[in-house]
Short mmCIF file of C-alpha atoms and ligand atoms in Angstrom, two decimals:
data_model
loop_
_atom_site.label_atom_id
_atom_site.label_comp_id
_atom_site.label_asym_id
_atom_site.label_seq_id
_atom_site.Cartn_x
_atom_site.Cartn_y
_atom_site.Cartn_z
CA MET A 1 -11.57 -34.63 14.22
CA ARG A 2 -8.06 -36.44 14.01
CA PHE A 3 -5.33 -34.14 14.42
CA ILE A 4 -1.80 -34.91 13.47
CA ASN A 5 -0.12 -31.34 13.86
CA SER A 6 3.37 -32.18 12.03
CA TYR A 7 4.16 -28.79 11.93
CA ALA A 8 3.80 -28.40 16.20
CA ARG A 9 5.94 -31.10 16.24
CA LEU A 10 8.89 -29.18 14.46
CA PRO A 11 11.37 -27.04 16.38
CA GLU A 12 9.76 -24.30 18.44
CA THR A 13 11.84 -21.68 16.28
CA PHE A 14 9.57 -22.46 13.23
CA PHE A 15 6.55 -20.83 15.47
CA GLU A 16 4.74 -19.37 18.47
CA ARG A 17 2.66 -21.57 20.84
CA ILE A 18 -0.06 -18.93 21.11
CA ALA A 19 -3.96 -19.54 21.56
CA PRO A 20 -6.51 -17.20 19.55
CA GLU A 21 -7.59 -14.14 21.37
CA PRO A 22 -11.70 -14.38 21.94
CA VAL A 23 -13.56 -12.16 20.39
CA ALA A 24 -16.36 -10.52 21.95
CA ALA A 25 -19.76 -11.29 20.26
CA PRO A 26 -18.87 -14.48 17.74
CA ALA A 27 -21.88 -15.09 15.13
CA LEU A 28 -21.59 -17.85 12.47
CA ILE A 29 -21.47 -16.07 8.77
CA ARG A 30 -21.07 -18.96 6.71
CA LEU A 31 -20.10 -22.88 7.05
CA ASN A 32 -18.47 -24.44 3.94
CA ARG A 33 -20.30 -27.80 4.56
CA PRO A 34 -19.12 -29.76 1.00
CA LEU A 35 -15.40 -28.88 2.50
CA ALA A 36 -16.45 -29.74 5.77
CA ALA A 37 -17.64 -32.98 4.55
CA ARG A 38 -14.53 -33.48 2.51
CA LEU A 39 -12.49 -32.72 5.88
CA GLU A 40 -14.57 -35.62 7.33
CA LEU A 41 -15.41 -32.81 10.45
CA ASP A 42 -19.07 -33.75 11.70
CA PRO A 43 -19.80 -29.99 12.07
CA PRO A 44 -22.93 -29.84 15.12
CA ASP A 45 -26.02 -28.02 14.43
CA ASP A 46 -25.52 -25.80 16.82
CA ASP A 47 -24.60 -22.15 15.35
CA ALA A 48 -23.53 -20.84 18.61
CA ALA A 49 -21.10 -23.87 18.82
CA LEU A 50 -19.90 -23.14 15.65
CA ALA A 51 -19.41 -19.29 15.53
CA GLY A 52 -16.97 -20.23 18.80
CA ILE A 53 -15.26 -22.82 16.62
CA PHE A 54 -14.73 -20.51 13.70
CA THR A 55 -13.70 -17.30 15.63
CA GLY A 56 -11.14 -19.12 17.84
CA ASN A 57 -13.14 -18.90 21.04
CA ARG A 58 -13.65 -22.27 21.42
CA LEU A 59 -10.56 -25.03 20.90
CA LEU A 60 -11.55 -28.21 19.26
CA PRO A 61 -9.85 -31.04 21.70
CA GLY A 62 -6.43 -31.78 19.97
CA SER A 63 -5.50 -28.64 18.39
CA GLU A 64 -2.68 -26.92 19.34
CA PRO A 65 -2.40 -23.45 17.74
CA ILE A 66 0.22 -21.85 16.77
CA ALA A 67 1.44 -18.77 14.72
CA GLN A 68 4.09 -19.40 11.71
CA ALA A 69 7.44 -17.85 11.43
CA TYR A 70 8.15 -16.70 8.19
CA ALA A 71 10.10 -13.63 6.08
CA GLY A 72 9.38 -12.44 2.74
CA HIS A 73 10.56 -9.69 0.00
CA GLN A 74 7.89 -7.20 -0.14
CA PHE A 75 7.75 -5.02 -3.59
CA GLY A 76 11.48 -6.54 -3.87
CA GLN A 77 12.71 -5.63 -0.43
CA PHE A 78 13.73 -7.89 2.16
CA VAL A 79 11.97 -7.82 5.47
CA PRO A 80 13.29 -10.68 7.73
CA GLN A 81 10.76 -11.38 9.98
CA LEU A 82 6.95 -11.26 9.14
CA GLY A 83 4.89 -14.19 10.24
CA ASP A 84 1.18 -14.99 11.15
CA GLY A 85 0.76 -11.64 12.54
CA ARG A 86 -3.00 -12.46 12.67
CA ALA A 87 -3.36 -15.93 11.86
CA HIS A 88 -3.42 -19.19 13.90
CA LEU A 89 -2.83 -22.84 12.70
CA LEU A 90 -5.52 -24.74 14.53
CA GLY A 91 -3.78 -28.27 13.15
CA GLU A 92 -3.46 -30.41 10.33
CA VAL A 93 -6.56 -33.13 10.09
CA GLU A 94 -6.55 -36.01 7.44
CA ASN A 95 -9.44 -37.83 6.10
CA ALA A 96 -9.88 -41.33 5.70
CA ALA A 97 -8.36 -41.07 2.08
CA GLY A 98 -5.08 -39.88 3.62
CA GLU A 99 -5.86 -36.45 2.37
CA ARG A 100 -3.83 -33.83 4.74
CA PHE A 101 -5.53 -30.42 5.27
CA ASP A 102 -4.10 -27.68 7.73
CA ILE A 103 -6.88 -25.56 9.12
CA GLN A 104 -6.21 -21.99 10.24
CA LEU A 105 -8.01 -19.04 11.14
CA LYS A 106 -7.04 -15.44 9.79
CA GLY A 107 -8.30 -12.36 12.04
CA SER A 108 -7.84 -14.43 14.93
CA GLY A 109 -5.57 -11.98 17.03
CA ARG A 110 -2.44 -10.82 17.82
CA THR A 111 0.89 -13.17 18.35
CA ARG A 112 4.46 -12.35 18.55
CA PHE A 113 4.61 -11.46 14.72
CA SER A 114 1.80 -9.41 14.45
CA ARG A 115 4.64 -6.29 14.54
CA GLY A 116 2.40 -3.21 15.99
CA GLY A 117 -1.10 -4.76 14.05
CA ASP A 118 -4.07 -5.07 15.79
CA GLY A 119 -4.20 -9.41 14.86
CA ARG A 120 -7.71 -8.71 13.32
CA ALA A 121 -9.15 -8.37 9.53
CA PRO A 122 -12.32 -6.10 8.57
CA LEU A 123 -15.42 -8.16 7.38
CA GLY A 124 -14.95 -7.10 3.71
CA PRO A 125 -11.60 -8.89 3.00
CA VAL A 126 -13.05 -11.65 4.62
CA ILE A 127 -16.13 -12.02 2.37
CA ARG A 128 -13.49 -11.30 -0.50
CA GLU A 129 -10.97 -13.95 0.22
CA TYR A 130 -14.39 -16.31 1.08
CA VAL A 131 -15.79 -15.93 -2.51
CA VAL A 132 -12.44 -15.53 -4.35
CA SER A 133 -10.71 -18.46 -3.28
CA GLU A 134 -14.05 -20.88 -3.25
CA ALA A 135 -14.87 -19.78 -7.25
CA MET A 136 -10.61 -20.16 -7.63
CA HIS A 137 -11.26 -23.91 -6.50
CA ALA A 138 -14.52 -24.56 -8.20
CA LEU A 139 -12.50 -22.79 -11.71
CA GLY A 140 -9.99 -25.75 -11.15
CA VAL A 141 -7.36 -23.66 -9.54
CA PRO A 142 -5.01 -24.75 -7.30
CA THR A 143 -5.80 -22.71 -3.79
CA THR A 144 -6.29 -22.69 -0.25
CA ARG A 145 -9.94 -22.84 0.73
CA ALA A 146 -12.59 -21.27 2.64
CA LEU A 147 -14.00 -23.40 5.56
CA ALA A 148 -16.15 -20.88 7.57
CA MET A 149 -16.40 -17.14 8.11
CA ALA A 150 -17.87 -15.78 11.52
CA ALA A 151 -18.08 -12.22 12.81
CA THR A 152 -16.49 -11.05 16.17
CA GLY A 153 -18.88 -8.73 17.03
CA GLN A 154 -15.89 -6.22 17.37
CA PRO A 155 -15.02 -3.21 15.37
CA VAL A 156 -11.57 -3.18 13.68
CA PHE A 157 -10.32 0.31 13.45
CA ARG A 158 -8.69 1.17 9.93
CA GLU A 159 -9.54 4.87 8.28
CA ASP A 160 -12.84 3.84 9.42
CA GLU A 161 -14.24 1.79 12.25
CA LEU A 162 -15.21 -1.32 10.34
CA PRO A 163 -16.90 -4.69 11.40
CA GLY A 164 -14.51 -7.65 12.56
CA ALA A 165 -14.31 -11.15 11.22
CA VAL A 166 -12.36 -14.12 11.11
CA ILE A 167 -11.99 -16.45 8.05
CA THR A 168 -10.90 -20.23 8.48
CA ARG A 169 -8.90 -21.14 5.80
CA VAL A 170 -7.77 -25.03 4.64
CA ALA A 171 -4.85 -25.58 3.04
CA SER A 172 -2.31 -28.57 1.92
CA GLY A 173 0.31 -26.69 3.76
CA PHE A 174 1.11 -22.59 4.71
CA VAL A 175 4.96 -23.03 3.98
CA ARG A 176 5.63 -20.18 1.85
CA VAL A 177 8.87 -19.31 -0.03
CA GLY A 178 9.09 -16.59 3.01
CA THR A 179 9.56 -19.73 5.41
CA PHE A 180 12.64 -20.64 3.80
CA GLU A 181 14.04 -17.22 3.75
CA TYR A 182 13.54 -16.90 7.26
CA PHE A 183 16.01 -19.76 8.54
CA ALA A 184 18.26 -18.65 5.56
CA ALA A 185 18.37 -15.38 6.40
CA ARG A 186 19.21 -16.56 10.08
CA ARG A 187 21.83 -19.26 8.58
CA MET A 188 19.81 -21.66 10.31
CA GLU A 189 21.24 -24.84 8.25
CA ASP A 190 19.34 -27.63 10.00
CA GLU A 191 15.97 -25.75 10.47
CA LEU A 192 16.61 -25.44 6.27
CA ARG A 193 16.65 -28.89 6.32
CA THR A 194 14.20 -29.76 8.98
CA LEU A 195 11.72 -27.22 7.03
CA ALA A 196 12.52 -28.60 3.21
CA ASP A 197 12.06 -32.58 4.66
CA HIS A 198 8.56 -31.82 6.13
CA VAL A 199 7.34 -29.59 2.83
CA ILE A 200 8.79 -32.93 1.02
CA GLU A 201 6.63 -35.16 3.35
CA ARG A 202 3.44 -32.64 2.90
CA ASN A 203 3.58 -31.74 -0.75
CA HIS A 204 5.84 -33.20 -2.63
CA PRO A 205 6.28 -37.09 -1.42
CA ALA A 206 8.10 -37.82 -4.77
CA ALA A 207 10.94 -35.90 -4.36
CA ARG A 208 11.80 -38.18 -1.36
CA GLU A 209 12.81 -40.87 -3.69
CA ALA A 210 14.72 -38.83 -5.95
CA ASP A 211 18.62 -39.08 -6.01
CA ASN A 212 19.05 -35.51 -4.71
CA PRO A 213 15.35 -34.97 -3.17
CA TYR A 214 16.14 -31.38 -2.27
CA ARG A 215 16.73 -30.49 -5.84
CA ALA A 216 13.69 -32.51 -6.78
CA LEU A 217 11.64 -30.49 -4.25
CA PHE A 218 12.58 -27.37 -5.90
CA GLU A 219 11.97 -28.39 -9.49
CA SER A 220 8.35 -30.03 -8.26
CA VAL A 221 7.93 -26.45 -6.57
CA CYS A 222 8.67 -24.95 -9.99
CA ALA A 223 6.46 -27.28 -11.89
CA ALA A 224 3.71 -26.14 -9.63
CA GLN A 225 4.45 -22.72 -9.84
CA ALA A 226 4.40 -22.97 -13.58
CA GLY A 227 1.39 -24.84 -13.53
CA LEU A 228 -0.40 -22.47 -11.44
CA MET A 229 0.69 -18.82 -13.42
CA ALA A 230 -0.80 -20.85 -16.78
CA ARG A 231 -3.78 -21.32 -14.87
CA TRP A 232 -4.00 -17.46 -13.13
CA LEU A 233 -3.49 -15.96 -16.69
CA CYS A 234 -5.75 -18.42 -18.75
CA LEU A 235 -8.77 -16.90 -16.30
CA GLY A 236 -7.77 -13.45 -16.15
CA PHE A 237 -6.76 -13.54 -12.45
CA VAL A 238 -4.25 -10.97 -10.72
CA HIS A 239 -3.31 -11.89 -7.42
CA GLY A 240 -2.20 -8.12 -6.36
CA VAL A 241 0.91 -9.30 -4.05
CA MET A 242 2.83 -11.55 -5.07
CA ASN A 243 5.60 -10.77 -2.31
CA THR A 244 7.54 -14.19 -1.61
CA ASP A 245 5.57 -14.52 1.54
CA ASN A 246 2.75 -14.75 -0.45
CA THR A 247 3.99 -17.58 -2.36
CA SER A 248 2.92 -20.69 -1.29
CA VAL A 249 5.36 -23.82 -1.52
CA SER A 250 2.61 -25.91 -2.44
CA GLY A 251 1.82 -24.46 -5.68
CA GLU A 252 -1.69 -23.23 -4.25
CA THR A 253 -2.72 -20.07 -4.70
CA ILE A 254 -2.65 -18.28 -1.13
CA ASP A 255 -3.28 -14.75 0.60
CA TYR A 256 -6.23 -13.36 -1.08
CA GLY A 257 -5.72 -9.42 -0.91
CA PRO A 258 -6.50 -6.96 -3.33
CA CYS A 259 -6.66 -9.55 -6.03
CA ALA A 260 -9.13 -9.18 -9.17
CA PHE A 261 -10.43 -10.77 -12.31
CA LEU A 262 -9.96 -8.74 -15.71
CA ASP A 263 -13.42 -7.91 -16.71
CA HIS A 264 -11.82 -6.21 -20.34
CA TYR A 265 -8.57 -7.49 -21.75
CA ASP A 266 -6.11 -5.45 -20.63
CA PRO A 267 -2.71 -7.61 -20.49
CA ALA A 268 -0.92 -4.70 -18.13
CA MET A 269 -3.99 -4.42 -15.75
CA VAL A 270 -2.85 -3.46 -12.39
CA PHE A 271 -5.92 -3.32 -9.49
CA SER A 272 -3.98 -3.19 -6.20
CA SER A 273 -3.63 0.42 -4.36
CA ILE A 274 -0.20 -0.42 -3.34
CA ASP A 275 1.24 -1.20 -6.40
CA PRO A 276 1.84 2.00 -8.02
CA MET A 277 4.90 0.57 -10.24
CA GLY A 278 2.92 -2.28 -11.62
CA ARG A 279 5.05 -4.69 -10.43
CA TYR A 280 2.27 -7.44 -9.69
CA ALA A 281 0.38 -6.44 -13.23
CA PHE A 282 -1.45 -9.47 -14.77
CA ASN A 283 1.40 -10.35 -17.49
CA GLN A 284 3.94 -9.53 -15.21
CA GLN A 285 2.71 -12.57 -12.58
CA PRO A 286 5.04 -15.41 -14.49
CA THR A 287 7.85 -13.32 -14.51
CA ILE A 288 7.22 -12.27 -11.02
CA MET A 289 6.99 -16.18 -9.88
CA ALA A 290 10.22 -17.04 -11.30
CA TRP A 291 11.61 -14.03 -9.30
CA ASN A 292 10.47 -15.43 -5.96
CA LEU A 293 11.51 -19.29 -7.07
CA ALA A 294 15.06 -17.68 -7.63
CA CYS A 295 14.51 -16.65 -3.79
CA LEU A 296 13.94 -19.97 -3.01
CA GLY A 297 16.45 -21.32 -4.90
CA GLY A 298 19.06 -19.04 -2.94
CA CYS A 299 17.83 -20.69 0.41
CA LEU A 300 17.83 -24.33 -1.02
CA LEU A 301 21.93 -23.85 -2.48
CA PRO A 302 23.50 -25.41 1.26
CA LEU A 303 20.83 -28.39 0.90
CA LEU A 304 21.32 -28.99 -3.08
CA ASP A 305 25.33 -29.14 -2.79
CA PRO A 306 28.10 -29.22 -0.19
CA ASP A 307 30.26 -27.15 -2.84
CA GLU A 308 28.54 -23.50 -3.65
CA THR A 309 29.44 -23.60 -7.66
CA THR A 310 27.93 -27.00 -7.99
CA ALA A 311 24.89 -26.09 -6.20
CA ARG A 312 24.41 -22.69 -7.70
CA ALA A 313 24.54 -24.56 -11.07
CA ALA A 314 22.16 -26.80 -10.24
CA GLY A 315 19.53 -24.38 -8.85
CA GLU A 316 20.09 -21.97 -12.13
CA ALA A 317 19.48 -25.14 -14.40
CA VAL A 318 16.08 -26.19 -12.17
CA LEU A 319 15.05 -22.25 -12.70
CA GLU A 320 16.30 -21.63 -16.15
CA ARG A 321 13.47 -24.29 -17.04
CA PHE A 322 10.56 -22.20 -15.12
CA ILE A 323 9.58 -19.73 -18.22
CA PRO A 324 9.66 -22.26 -20.81
CA ASP A 325 7.76 -25.00 -18.89
CA PHE A 326 5.17 -22.19 -18.20
CA THR A 327 5.17 -21.23 -21.74
CA GLU A 328 4.26 -25.02 -22.40
CA ARG A 329 1.43 -24.91 -20.04
CA TYR A 330 -0.18 -21.86 -20.76
CA ARG A 331 0.19 -22.60 -24.65
CA GLU A 332 -2.01 -25.90 -23.93
CA GLY A 333 -4.55 -23.60 -21.79
CA LEU A 334 -4.80 -21.07 -23.74
CA CYS A 335 -5.17 -23.39 -27.06
CA ARG A 336 -8.06 -25.26 -25.21
CA LYS A 337 -9.96 -22.04 -24.37
CA ILE A 338 -10.00 -21.63 -28.39
CA GLY A 339 -10.91 -25.64 -28.72
CA LEU A 340 -7.52 -26.45 -30.39
CA PRO A 341 -4.64 -28.60 -29.94
CA GLY A 342 -1.37 -27.18 -28.30
CA ASP A 343 0.14 -26.72 -31.28
CA ASP A 344 2.51 -23.59 -32.74
CA GLU A 345 0.00 -22.52 -35.26
CA SER A 346 -2.96 -22.67 -32.86
CA PHE A 347 -1.19 -20.58 -30.11
CA SER A 348 -0.41 -18.13 -32.41
CA LEU A 349 -3.94 -18.24 -33.32
CA ALA A 350 -4.81 -17.63 -29.53
CA ARG A 351 -2.31 -14.98 -29.22
CA ARG A 352 -4.14 -13.03 -32.04
CA LEU A 353 -7.48 -13.17 -30.62
CA LEU A 354 -6.31 -11.83 -27.14
CA ASP A 355 -4.04 -9.07 -29.23
CA LEU A 356 -7.72 -7.99 -30.81
CA MET A 357 -9.58 -8.28 -27.38
CA ARG A 358 -7.01 -6.01 -26.13
CA ARG A 359 -7.45 -3.85 -28.86
CA SER A 360 -11.51 -3.77 -28.42
CA ARG A 361 -11.18 -4.16 -24.73
CA ALA A 362 -13.34 -6.84 -25.30
CA ASP A 363 -14.61 -8.75 -21.89
CA PHE A 364 -12.04 -11.56 -21.40
CA THR A 365 -14.22 -13.83 -19.95
CA ASN A 366 -17.65 -13.32 -22.09
CA ALA A 367 -15.46 -13.12 -25.20
CA PHE A 368 -14.23 -16.49 -24.95
CA ARG A 369 -17.13 -17.79 -23.61
CA ALA A 370 -19.03 -16.84 -26.67
CA LEU A 371 -17.04 -18.25 -28.73
CA CYS A 372 -17.52 -21.77 -27.42
CA ASP A 373 -20.79 -21.27 -29.50
CA ALA A 374 -19.53 -19.27 -32.35
CA GLN A 375 -19.27 -21.97 -34.96
CA ALA A 376 -22.78 -22.25 -35.01
CA ALA A 377 -23.69 -18.57 -33.63
CA PRO A 378 -21.21 -16.06 -34.33
CA ALA A 379 -22.96 -13.06 -33.37
CA PRO A 380 -22.60 -12.89 -29.74
CA PHE A 381 -18.83 -13.35 -30.07
CA THR A 382 -18.00 -10.70 -32.82
CA ILE A 383 -20.33 -8.12 -30.98
CA GLN A 384 -17.51 -8.21 -28.19
CA PHE A 385 -15.10 -7.18 -30.58
CA ALA A 386 -14.95 -3.18 -32.46
CA THR A 387 -13.11 -4.15 -35.06
CA ALA A 388 -15.71 -5.95 -37.26
CA GLU A 389 -13.43 -6.94 -40.15
CA LYS A 390 -10.62 -8.20 -38.16
CA ILE A 391 -12.62 -10.18 -35.89
CA ALA A 392 -14.35 -11.78 -39.09
CA THR A 393 -11.13 -12.48 -40.73
CA TRP A 394 -9.91 -14.15 -37.19
CA LEU A 395 -13.08 -16.38 -36.88
CA ASN A 396 -12.60 -17.66 -40.55
CA ASP A 397 -8.73 -18.70 -39.49
CA TRP A 398 -9.98 -20.36 -37.04
CA LEU A 399 -13.09 -22.17 -38.56
CA ALA A 400 -10.29 -23.53 -40.85
CA LEU A 401 -7.72 -24.51 -38.29
CA LEU A 402 -10.54 -26.49 -36.31
CA ASP A 403 -11.47 -27.96 -39.65
CA ARG A 404 -7.91 -28.98 -40.44
CA THR A 405 -6.95 -30.20 -37.11
CA GLY A 406 -9.97 -32.47 -36.99
CA SER A 407 -11.09 -30.33 -33.77
CA ALA A 408 -14.62 -28.81 -34.96
CA ALA A 409 -16.61 -31.54 -33.33
CA THR A 410 -15.14 -31.54 -30.14
CA ALA A 411 -13.91 -27.85 -29.61
CA ARG A 412 -17.42 -26.85 -28.07
CA GLU A 413 -16.92 -29.05 -25.03
CA THR A 414 -13.31 -28.48 -24.88
CA MET A 415 -13.76 -24.87 -24.80
CA ARG A 416 -17.11 -24.82 -22.37
CA ALA A 417 -14.99 -26.92 -19.58
CA ALA A 418 -12.10 -24.32 -20.27
CA ASN A 419 -13.84 -20.75 -20.45
CA PRO A 420 -16.15 -20.13 -17.35
CA ALA A 421 -19.73 -18.26 -17.68
CA PHE A 422 -19.03 -16.75 -14.58
CA ILE A 423 -16.12 -15.36 -12.77
CA PRO A 424 -16.23 -13.48 -9.08
CA ARG A 425 -16.67 -9.91 -10.80
CA ASN A 426 -15.17 -6.94 -8.56
CA HIS A 427 -17.87 -5.06 -8.71
CA ARG A 428 -20.49 -7.93 -7.85
CA ILE A 429 -17.80 -8.85 -4.59
CA GLU A 430 -17.82 -5.14 -4.01
CA ALA A 431 -21.75 -5.28 -3.89
CA ALA A 432 -21.91 -8.18 -1.94
CA ILE A 433 -19.74 -6.55 0.94
CA GLN A 434 -21.33 -3.22 0.55
CA ALA A 435 -24.76 -5.71 1.66
CA ALA A 436 -22.59 -7.63 4.31
CA MET A 437 -21.76 -4.79 5.97
CA ALA A 438 -25.49 -3.48 5.77
CA GLY A 439 -26.24 -7.08 7.76
CA ASP A 440 -27.34 -8.72 4.36
CA PHE A 441 -25.26 -11.71 3.46
CA ALA A 442 -27.74 -12.75 0.47
CA PRO A 443 -25.83 -11.44 -2.21
CA ALA A 444 -22.53 -12.74 -0.54
CA ASP A 445 -24.36 -16.23 -0.54
CA ARG A 446 -25.68 -15.81 -4.25
CA LEU A 447 -22.43 -15.53 -5.57
CA ILE A 448 -20.78 -18.32 -3.53
CA GLU A 449 -23.58 -20.40 -4.72
CA VAL A 450 -23.47 -19.34 -8.65
CA LEU A 451 -19.53 -19.72 -8.43
CA ALA A 452 -19.47 -22.77 -7.23
CA ARG A 453 -20.44 -24.15 -10.89
CA PRO A 454 -18.80 -21.19 -12.88
CA PHE A 455 -18.96 -23.68 -16.23
CA ASP A 456 -22.60 -23.92 -16.04
CA ASP A 457 -24.81 -21.69 -17.56
CA GLN A 458 -27.41 -20.73 -14.89
CA PRO A 459 -29.40 -18.27 -17.35
CA GLU A 460 -31.14 -17.39 -13.95
CA HIS A 461 -28.17 -15.57 -12.87
CA ALA A 462 -27.06 -14.01 -15.82
CA GLU A 463 -26.95 -10.61 -14.80
CA LEU A 464 -24.12 -12.17 -12.85
CA ALA A 465 -21.80 -12.72 -16.05
CA GLU A 466 -22.34 -9.24 -17.36
CA PRO A 467 -19.36 -6.59 -17.25
CA PRO A 468 -19.70 -3.85 -15.12
CA ARG A 469 -21.46 -0.46 -16.31
CA PRO A 470 -18.92 2.57 -16.65
CA GLU A 471 -19.71 3.83 -13.04
CA GLU A 472 -19.68 0.18 -11.43
CA ARG A 473 -16.22 -0.69 -12.62
CA VAL A 474 -13.76 -1.10 -10.05
CA THR A 475 -10.27 -0.22 -10.83
CA ARG A 476 -8.70 -0.13 -7.67
CA THR A 477 -8.34 -2.83 -4.93
CA PHE A 478 -7.44 -2.35 -1.31
CA CYS A 479 -5.38 -5.06 0.70
CA GLY A 480 -7.84 -4.33 3.78
CA THR A 481 -5.61 -5.28 6.19
P1 AMP B 501 -0.02 -9.61 4.04
O1 AMP B 501 0.35 -8.38 3.11
O2 AMP B 501 -1.53 -9.68 4.60
O3 AMP B 501 0.39 -10.64 3.50
O4 AMP B 501 0.57 -9.46 5.40
C1 AMP B 501 1.93 -9.53 5.41
C2 AMP B 501 2.32 -9.28 6.85
O5 AMP B 501 1.59 -8.39 7.86
C3 AMP B 501 2.03 -10.35 7.95
O6 AMP B 501 3.28 -10.82 8.57
C4 AMP B 501 0.83 -10.47 8.15
O7 AMP B 501 0.55 -11.24 9.43
C5 AMP B 501 1.05 -9.06 8.56
N1 AMP B 501 -0.47 -8.70 9.24
C6 AMP B 501 -1.21 -8.14 8.14
N2 AMP B 501 -2.38 -7.61 8.39
C7 AMP B 501 -2.10 -7.81 10.07
C8 AMP B 501 -3.04 -7.22 11.02
N3 AMP B 501 -4.10 -6.71 10.94
N4 AMP B 501 -2.35 -7.26 12.50
C9 AMP B 501 -1.21 -8.02 12.39
N5 AMP B 501 -0.42 -8.30 11.76
C10 AMP B 501 -1.12 -8.30 10.30
MG1 MG B 502 0.40 -12.39 3.37
#
């Protein structure tokens, strides 16, 4: 592995140099071989060696482990110091194609930023993050990825005693909005500029050529996040803890805690046990992202212009475009889900469908998937709805618009590429976690394999596409920290 470690070259105020804390009995649970190949790692065929590497017991040559400093707004409250309290950035590697990846262990022990925490992660949340982040990738959503998971052989103590594990995550960078807030709160302007330069170099290289590179950086982050929010909303994904420290400036989905996918369509859905007010409800996510980006904009002010009024006007002008930009991408995405071009008429037809889905509590994923074939076979689609008459009218309007826009012939293929057959359903993840805690990793492995091809029918795994029975429904998810 060729380590570059550009973050470890930044000033010492950016991180703590610290090695992972060794664990008692490392055991490899899973290595993501396709991802390892993309990183051009050449993993040994020796599970004991791999277990050592992916728990942090064994450091690879060239790795310079650090815990990154960051701050963040948690549920709207500013916390001046958070940081990697249980994660270690092992370093940054580059493949022959010039793609750069940060590799990080999570659950790998205490750091200066642990604030009384034990630095560890229970097996359950590690499995959830592995399954969901890899599914998100296969669904075409920018995200951190999961390279490996390994058991520590050590218990972690939460409400119960739980098995401990470490997940190895890969990202195009782990800088968060909260990283900028860390330096802005301390009025460390040189460090802010250094951080911005680093993020431009790593994640937003086109900004370097702009008249005002920092303004272009802000625009580029906002654009990436607008696209990300559109994808989340088109797939029914609820992040659950969109704090600014869990918002990546690369535009990748990061920090899978109490995340969940909608089963039935309820736009106000909240799953997270720590979000009783519904701040991070499904349909609040774009607005919350705008709020988080406003925090980023505030941090960047001194870089945007030496004159504060001018800087503020520049920042606000960028921010003002976020919701329209999101709406544009959401319109395109939603119209693709019904096989139509992204014009106003198609968009309003798509939103009428969402409204019918809400009233019927129709399964979000299965209703859209059944619509793919509804020109030839409408019944599997219409039975998803309680209001037979209304959905019949909608279907007629849809067929008419397909004809009028000349989309009828291409709609099925367009829709099958936008409407997955499989999503990581909460009850399936829960069952896979329960099995894994009892020592059986087969259900988790099966989920991971099926979700690697979410747009393929895979009839032999049809039951993984079924919504939960009432007694299986997961209505609360937990951070599991
Ligand atoms: P999260 O809610 O997972 O985004 O984490 C918020 C903050 O708490 C971050 O600074 C984490 O590093 C820290 N944290 C979460 N769990 C632990 C833990 N078990 N030990 C130490 N720090 C933790
Ligand atoms: Mg976090």
